[in-house]
Each structure stands twice: as structure tokens, then as C-alpha cells.
Amino acid sequence: MKKNRSSSDHTNLLGGIGGLSVLCASLLSPILYAAPNGETAGDVQEVVVTGSRIKRDGFDASTPVSVISAEDIKLSGKINVEEQLAKSPQFVASTNGGASANTVPGGTADVNLRGFGATRNLVLVNGRRFAIHGPEQVTDLNTIPSALIERTEIVTGGSSAVYGSDAITGVVNFIMRDDFEGVELNAQYGADSPTGTGNYSFDITAGTNFDEGRGNAVISINKLTRGGITRGERGDFAFDSLSDGCVVKGSGTDHSAGDVFNASLASCVSAGGELGFVRGGSGDIPASRISGIPLPGSAQSNAALNAAYTGAGIGNFGAFGVTFDNTGKTARAALDPQDRFNLGPDNYLIIPQERVMANLFSHYDFSEKATGYLELHYSENTVDAQLAPSNVGTTTLLNVNNPYLSAGMQEVLNQLDLRETGSTKVTSGSTSRTTVAGDGLAMVTLGKRYSEVGKRRSETERDVFRGALGIKGELGSYSNNFLSNLNYDVYYTYAKTDTTEDLFNALSRSQLQAALLSNGSNKPVCNVFGLNVDEACAKAIRISAKNTTEASMKVFAASISGDLFQLPAGAVGFAVGTEWRSTSAQYSPDTYLSSGDVVGFNAGLPTGGSLSVKEIFSEMRVPLVKDVTAIKNLTANAAFRYSDYSLSGIGGAATYLGGLEWQVNDDLAFRGQFQRAIRAPNMAELFGGLRRSVETATDPCSSKQPASQQTADVRAVCEATGVPTSQVFTAGVQPNTIIPADFGGNPNVGEETSDTKTLGVVITPSALPNLRLSLDYFDITLDGAIATLGGGLNNTLNLCYNVIKDANSEFCKAVHRDGNTGAITDSNAVQIRQANTGALETSGVDLAMRYSFELSNSKIDVGTDWTYTDDFSLTPVQAFPNVINHCVGSYGATCGEPIPEYRGTTRITWALDNYSFSLRHRYMSAVTIDTHVLPTRLGKTAPALSTLVYPKLPSQQYLDISFTANVMENIQLYGGINNVLDNDPPVVGSAQIRANTYPATYDVLGQEYFIGINAKF
């Protein structure tokens, strides 16, 4: 196992490169529509560039367009296209949309442009919508044929006026090779240094012209295998489940746990310890843990119960409760965190994937003015997830004479039964029971990890079919000066996705409760005390489940473009058209899930619905001035789209844009644009049934609330919302790091509205003809953000207790608690619904630079892309505009994935006749935990950094190397190593997303090797 160390150990090695990159970043950011190899700036060809339907050069556009070439994808060594996109500085990591997303449901890949979420950027293939995978109406990038990608164009900012709903933060458009002759084979193998787990990808592409060159057909078949890696296999930082704690001085590091020092976080340093990571995990443990009962000597207890505690040998237990030895006969006080269950080793760090995909692209010239085209896609994608064994931690009934317990513990249960008051209903999934004092049933919170049942597994198979049929061509000209150079495009697309999700080794709540109680003279089926669950018990409570999802999308669109009329400065370009879209989705959960009678996987209700929209759109490009002093070209552009939705919450909606392009001379140009965009609610937000989610969050009424915020007013709200006075700010209120919540849709939710402003400069100096540089400012605001109440579980809790502090607020009313412990449990989950509740805003500067120069017998290409994020703000509730989470430069439970202030990539390639060598540098600036950053930026009291455990994640710098070698005329070898310096990711304790870090943001596999071969015939 590799020695623990921080990635900052390599700072000196990277100093020169990092300094150069930061210098570039202070000057420049992305667009550059780089000319293809061998094409100079003067060889400009007019094409349809993403962001418009009017033909123009990529630099001659008011909307910034960034391009990732097929060569960039190859040299990255990534077999999944979303991994390459995620490294681009315009994107924020997608937590649940990639290889590290060990979630159920899951198995999809997406991108998160500007950090607004996968539902707010639009994915296109050849300028057309592709396929959706479920009620969220997001495109699964696992369906994109990477072998056929010619280039990927990324547009920043709202593009709804051009493409319709969803293009809030921009568009990712995959341009495919659709005119190919011959046969091309590509095979690639990759592995990581810590585990040696292999990844394989094989592509065969064949194309031919037919009918004397009038037609062309291309077919491509792909087989992909990605090996799964568990956290236990990865080892090192990923093995333990780390939490923030107090440790013995010198016993831990910023990458590993220390020895527990018995003091709270608040008193740790003064007591002689130091802040650090401790081995934590779940409070539901294999030997079982009983909590939710009166503490010895407390006001809630009585003399008889205190005596029973002493007789059972547990007269000194605290809020963490009582546990057992392996036999189950001896009880003792549970220790926190020493007794917690390590969730880490069983969980996947990288989920396994198997994919088979076939694509066909064809076009045929029926005449000089009519070209038909056809696109067909089929893919079968199988992705597994694996989680630690199922656990249950909820109110449970036990027989007071349970034969598996010692006489002392039987007496404890008897006294708990006798002290009950009134009648209490205990719900267990689809069943419920009522208990009263003296009925022989004791009510406790029983937390157990059922390891004997087996690891939780899901197998998700997603089958996608998509077809597009269209005809396009030239209409000619009405006259030379009016309606000239006309083109048309008419197409229809149909896409359908069928998903089957098989779940294994879950538990039935009702069957578990039944198995814990005697049945007549028969003793309980399950002995859950100690390590005594046998196969008979496991069989009685184990369940499997099957969920299915069907999603489809139909699109019909027709457009005409060309030159409307002539002005002195040139032709007025235009495009007009109409579009109709219909989407539908149906999620059908297994009856165990829909009834809520499941533990181990999130419960959920059926979700289904459909929506449609009819649209008309137009676009114009008007040359205003040409070839006068200081103005070589001044052009205005505008677009408008009206959408008529079949949704009562929206009805009709208009989107529009306006921009200006000012080319001063051949060396300098300015551009700016304003765009109004919308996003209609998707089917999950509209029609989603209740689903249970268990998420990492902090209960402000527990001991996890920072000491400085454990105030009297917060205590009052805790008590008003159901926390017993004696339990406020104790560990018993939140025994686990995760909290259950129920989420659901709202059919009356309306559309989101965004405004995007961009302003930029493009420099193409005549003195350096191969240099292209752009600098673009962006500002994107989103109002009426559709989100869960309060913006999510953790925000809802924070707003209730730390911000608004009113038990009658809608946020506090969503919180339900166990009456005995005050904990939020499976039976008392937080209730959250969808609403147009929040706002988002981001602004910053994008820089891009491309430069190439010739040497005596070789060529050097330099490219750099950087993003400086000036602001990234989340307003959970627009009704409270002063409550804004300014998240740039931060990470944590509220802000989520790290949002660095600076992020960039730089690639230098040295190309010889038959060889090329490439060095890529990736950089992310440091981030600080949001529990300190957010209140500080709001001018409120925040925990001092010195009272937090490793609150800053240092800047990260990675080096990647790659090569190509043309070993024969038609055969090329390529390969490389990513993360050459073998940097570990920064480690996070209690604020982590998963695996003790942010695996979607940082490299978690150390060095990654790849080697491939490409052959053309």
C-alpha cells in the first residue's frame, strides 16, 4: 500500500508549469474554434456552428464556442466521453453521473456545465436532440459513439431561443463523422496503478460511397468493458469510513485516521488532543445496537429501570446506546466512534460497465437540391452498483422474554414495557402494530447491519434505440438581392430507452419485524443480538426487487435559412422554422419499493407522465457596417422562439437573444450577447411519486451541530419540532451520518427562467498568424429554480434551525422526528417536495489560446483553456433573498462538489513526421469547507478554521503524458499515463460525498495507463 501523502508534496515539481498556467489564466478562456490541422486562419469555411442555425465561421460568432477535437479525446485515454468533458474547465463534476457514482438508481453518465446540474444543459448530436433515459429527461452520455465523434462544440449560456428548453447554461453538441470510406479498427486497453483493473474498448467503423458517390453509409460497432474497483481494493485513503474527530497528537495525517482521543471537537485541543480524522461509519452495526431508551439516572428513567440497567451490566451507557458481544449474551455501552461499522471496503469506488453499441449514419443525394439522411443507434449498457450490507435503524418491538437475551436484558425490556404510557403505533413497512404497557412488548430503536444477508447489489441494463430521418438541401434564390442562397432541413427523430434494474439482498421491513417476534410457542426466527443471524433468518427477511423505466422522445422540426436581403455591409442572414416535441416516461418500481416495505434501497412510488410542446422560431444576422475606420465588420444578431406547452404551470413561453460582433481589424474583435432562456419542468419534477433517499446531512439538533451554533434559540426550535429536552445537541439525535428524506413531484410547478450575458474579445494578431486567443466574460442568472423544498435536505434543516428559526415555517413543518430520541428515522423521514423555490447565479471569465509554430522538421502546438469563476451563488429560497450561499472556492454539505476559483488545462504537443509527444497540465485551485465560508461571506459568526478538521483542500496539479506513433502507413499506436506524479486526492471527513473525498472531481486511481492501436484500410 502506498505511503499516505498529500498531492501538495509535488508542488515544487510543478512550480514552473503551474506558474506558467496561472500567468496564462490571468491574461486569457474557452471558445476557440480552432482551425483543423493544415488549415490556416485565412482558409475559413462557413459552417453551421453550435449556437446558431445560420452558417458562419466559428470565430465570427457572438456566442463563445469551445471545441474538443477527436484527437483530444484520444490523447486523454478516456473510454467514456463524459470523463474527458469533466476535465474541461467550464464543467463542474457531476456527483451521480459518471464512473464513481455508486448509486441506486444509477448507471448513467452526464455533464454539469457551469455547475447548474445535468438537467440545465442540453446535449445534441449533429445539432439534434438525442435520447433521454428517464423522467429527468437527461441524455445518458454512455449512448454517445465516441469512435464517430469528429469534434465536440460547447456553447456557454442560455440557448433556448435556438434550441428550445433545457439550454440554460449552454449546449454540448457532438458532431459526428458522417462521410467515411474504408474500414477503421480501434482497440484500447487501460489500467490503474493501485489495483491493475483493466478497461477495454474496441471499435470497428466501416464506410462506403455508393451510386457513383451520390450516397455514403457509415456503420460503427463498439464493445466496452470497464472493471469495477471497490474501496477496499483501492485501499489507502479509501478503505476506512472517515469522520471528523479528536485524535491523539501525532497519530493521524491529512490522509488517514488517528487514534481516538476522548474529547469533543469543541474541547479537543484544550483537553490535549488534536483535530483529525477518526474511523467512523454507520451506527447500525453487525452486533446490533439498542438506543432510544432512557439514559440511566435520567428524568425519563425510574428506579426499577435503573436497577435493571445495573443488573444487566449497562448502568453507564450514554446517548449512543447499548451493544453486544459476538454471542449476544453480554451487553455493554456502545462506543462512538469505535463501534461504528466501516461502510467503505464493500462499496464500489469505480462501478463496472459493459456496453455494446451500434450506429449507422447515411446520406444520399436524390438531386442537387435534396439530400436525404438517416441516423440509427442501438446500445445495450449494463452497469452494476455494490453497497455495504443492508442496515435497519428504526423503532422496533421486541418480546420482553426474548430467548436470545440474557436474563438481565430481558428484565430491561420488561421495565421498558411497563413504563410505556398510552397506546403507541409502530409501523414496519406495509404493516403496523400497537403496543401498550404490560403487553409483553418493549419498544426500542434497534440498529443492525445484516452482513449475513449479503452485500447489496444492483444490476442496471439500459437499452436505447434512436432513429432520425430527414431531408435537407438548397432551395436556390428568389432573386440575387432577396431570399437568396436558401437552404432547408426537415427531420423527424424517435428515441426510446428501456431500463431494467434488478436489486439484490435488500430487506423487508415487515418480514424483519415479524421475524423478531415469537409466533405462539415458536421462538423468533431471527437472533439479531451479536453475530447470530443464520441462513434461516436471512432467507426470511431477504428480498429482491425489479424496477423498470421506459422513456421516449419524438421530435419533428423544419427550418429554412439563407440570405433575406442585401445591405451595403452584406447579406442579412436568417433562419425560420417550427418544432414539435413530445416526451413521455414511466417509472414502475417493484411492489416492495412502492409500498415502502424495503430496507437497503430507496423506496419510491410510480412516476409517469407525458408532455409536449409546439414551437416557432426565427433568427437573424444583420451586417451593420463594413470596412470603415476602426470597423472592419459590425454585425448584429437576434433570435426568438415561442413555445406552447401542454402544462398548466407554463402555457406559452418566449425566449430570445440579441448580440453584437465588432471586428476592429484582422487582429482584434469584440463580441457580446444577451440571452433569455427557460427550462420546462421534467416529468420527475412534475409527476414524481414519493421516493425515499438517505443522504449525508447534519441535524442541527444533534452533537454534529458546531459548538458555536448550539445556541438557546436553536434549542428552542429543536424542542418545538419534537426533540426531547434532554436529547438536544446529543449524539442520540443523529446516530448516523446519513438522514432519510422523502422527495416527490408537483404537477403545478412552472418553468425556470435564466438570463445570460457574455462579453468577449478575440485576438488573432497578424504578426503571429498561428495565434488565436479569446477572453470572454459570462454572467448567468436563474430564477424560479425547480428544486426540492429549501434546495435539498441539508439546506432544509439548516434553514429551519439555523436561519429562519421558526417552527411554523414550511421548512420546519417538513421535519418529522422519533418521539423518544428526537432522531429523524426511517419511520419519521423529512418530507420534501418540488417547487420554483430558488435561484442560481454564476459569473466569471473564460480564456482560450491556441498557438502553433514550426521547427526545422517538427511542429509545436500549444493550447490552453481556463475558467476563472468570480461568483457561484445558491439562493435556496427566493423569498429570503438575503440568505445566499456564495459557494465559489468552497465545498461541503451545502455547496456540494468543490467549485474552485481557478480551473484550467494546458496541452503542449510536439509533432514529428511519424511521432507526436504530448504533455497536459491540469489545475484546480484550493477550496475551503462551506461551514466556514458561507457564514463568513454573509457577515455572520462562523466556526474558526482552527476548530475544523482539515477545512482546506489544497490546490491540485496533475501531469498527463501521451504519444502517437505511425508504425506503418495505416497503423498508429498511441498511449499515455494520466496523473504521472501519482497524486492522491485530498481527503475529507464528515463533509465528504463518498469514499472520503470527491471522486468525481479529483483523480482517485493514482496513475492510469492506456495503450491503443488504430488501423485504417
Tab-separated table of C-alpha atoms in Angstrom, residues 78 83 191-193 199 976-980 1003-1010:
chain	number	residue	atom	x	y	z
A	78	LYS	CA	-10.665	8.030	-21.543
A	83	GLU	CA	-14.677	11.808	-18.338
A	191	ALA	CA	-5.426	0.073	-16.134
A	192	ASP	CA	-4.725	1.866	-12.873
A	193	SER	CA	-1.590	1.524	-10.774
A	199	ASN	CA	-10.628	-1.304	-19.079
A	976	GLY	CA	-0.011	7.517	-22.219
A	977	ILE	CA	-0.123	7.912	-18.468
A	978	ASN	CA	-2.576	10.173	-16.683
A	979	ASN	CA	-1.603	11.585	-13.293
A	980	VAL	CA	2.070	10.737	-13.899
A	1003	ASP	CA	-8.249	11.730	-9.548
A	1004	VAL	CA	-8.745	8.735	-7.229
A	1005	LEU	CA	-6.939	5.957	-9.090
A	1006	GLY	CA	-3.383	7.224	-8.965
A	1007	GLN	CA	-1.532	6.662	-12.209
A	1008	GLU	CA	-3.744	5.471	-15.057
A	1009	TYR	CA	-2.110	3.841	-18.087
A	1010	PHE	CA	-3.530	3.335	-21.543
